[in-house]
Coordinates of C-alpha atoms in Angstrom, one line a residue:
M1 CA 11.5 18.6 9.1
E2 CA 12.3 15.0 11.2
K3 CA 9.1 13.2 12.4
T4 CA 8.7 12.4 16.1
I5 CA 8.9 8.6 16.6
N6 CA 6.3 7.4 19.0
F7 CA 6.1 3.8 21.0
T8 CA 4.7 2.6 24.1
V9 CA 7.2 1.1 26.8
I10 CA 5.6 -1.1 29.3
E11 CA 7.4 -1.7 32.5
N12 CA 6.1 -3.9 35.6
G13 CA 2.7 -3.6 33.7
I14 CA 2.9 0.2 33.3
Q15 CA 2.5 1.8 29.8
I16 CA 4.7 4.7 29.2
P17 CA 4.4 6.8 26.2
I18 CA 7.7 7.7 24.3
A19 CA 8.3 10.5 22.0
T20 CA 11.7 10.8 20.4
R21 CA 13.7 11.5 17.3
H22 CA 15.8 9.5 14.9
G23 CA 19.2 8.9 16.4
S24 CA 18.5 10.7 19.6
Y25 CA 20.1 7.8 21.4
P26 CA 22.8 5.3 20.2
S27 CA 20.3 2.5 20.8
L28 CA 16.8 1.8 22.5
M29 CA 18.6 0.3 25.6
Y30 CA 20.3 4.0 26.2
L31 CA 16.8 5.6 25.9
L32 CA 15.4 3.0 28.3
K33 CA 18.1 3.4 30.7
E34 CA 18.1 7.2 30.7
E35 CA 14.3 7.9 30.4
L36 CA 13.3 5.0 32.9
Q37 CA 16.0 5.6 35.3
L38 CA 16.3 1.4 35.0
E39 CA 19.5 0.1 37.3
S40 CA 21.4 -3.1 36.1
F41 CA 20.1 -2.4 32.7
G42 CA 22.6 -2.8 29.8
E43 CA 25.6 -3.8 31.8
C44 CA 27.8 -4.5 28.8
G45 CA 27.4 -0.8 27.4
G46 CA 25.4 -2.1 24.2
V47 CA 27.7 -4.9 22.8
G48 CA 25.1 -7.6 22.8
R49 CA 26.7 -10.1 25.5
C50 CA 25.2 -9.6 28.7
A51 CA 21.4 -9.8 27.8
T52 CA 20.4 -7.5 30.8
C53 CA 18.4 -5.3 28.5
V54 CA 16.0 -8.0 26.9
V55 CA 13.0 -6.7 25.7
T56 CA 9.9 -8.1 24.0
T57 CA 8.8 -6.4 20.9
K58 CA 5.5 -5.9 18.9
G59 CA 5.1 -3.9 16.1
I60 CA 8.8 -3.0 14.9
S61 CA 9.3 -2.8 11.3
G62 CA 12.0 -2.8 8.8
N63 CA 15.6 -3.5 9.4
S64 CA 15.0 -3.1 12.9
A65 CA 13.0 -6.4 13.1
L66 CA 16.3 -8.0 12.1
K67 CA 18.7 -9.7 14.6
D68 CA 22.4 -9.4 13.9
R69 CA 25.9 -9.3 15.4
N70 CA 25.9 -11.2 18.7
E71 CA 22.2 -11.0 19.6
P72 CA 21.0 -14.3 18.1
V73 CA 24.0 -16.2 20.1
T74 CA 23.3 -14.2 23.3
L75 CA 19.5 -14.8 23.3
S76 CA 20.0 -18.5 22.4
K77 CA 22.4 -19.2 25.4
L78 CA 19.4 -18.2 27.5
G79 CA 16.9 -20.2 25.7
F80 CA 15.1 -17.4 23.9
H81 CA 14.3 -18.3 20.3
E82 CA 11.4 -16.2 19.7
A83 CA 11.7 -13.2 17.1
A84 CA 9.8 -10.9 19.4
I85 CA 12.7 -11.1 22.0
R86 CA 15.4 -9.0 21.6
L87 CA 18.4 -7.2 23.2
S88 CA 17.3 -3.5 23.3
C89 CA 20.8 -2.5 22.7
Q90 CA 20.7 -3.9 19.2
I91 CA 17.7 -1.8 18.3
H92 CA 18.7 1.4 16.8
I93 CA 16.2 4.6 17.3
T94 CA 14.5 5.0 13.9
A95 CA 11.0 5.4 12.3
D96 CA 10.9 1.4 12.3
L97 CA 9.9 2.0 16.0
N98 CA 7.0 4.2 15.1
G99 CA 3.8 2.7 16.9
A100 CA 5.5 -0.2 18.4
E101 CA 5.2 -1.8 21.7
I102 CA 8.2 -2.5 23.8
R103 CA 8.0 -4.7 27.1
I104 CA 11.0 -4.8 29.5
L105 CA 11.8 -8.3 30.6
E106 CA 12.6 -9.0 34.2
L107 CA 15.4 -11.8 34.1

């Protein structure tokens, strides 16, 4: 049986507990967009180029903690170089998120 993945999202200072399953959404961006009804979030559709889905992360482990594809370039263009700042479209819904804290950044 597949385990539930539990993590916390912080939007505008409000903590929102999330419970989901592995692969339930194509990426964290889609989960956040649907569950929190975020407008103007993830405008490029998840290809890692628009940076409208920027989040800070705490407690993500494993491969989900690694940046690849377009993510490092997109973030550096905005002046973000910290490991904890991520594009949510590049984070998959896996057990690596269990217990994590995700804070939505307002750009």
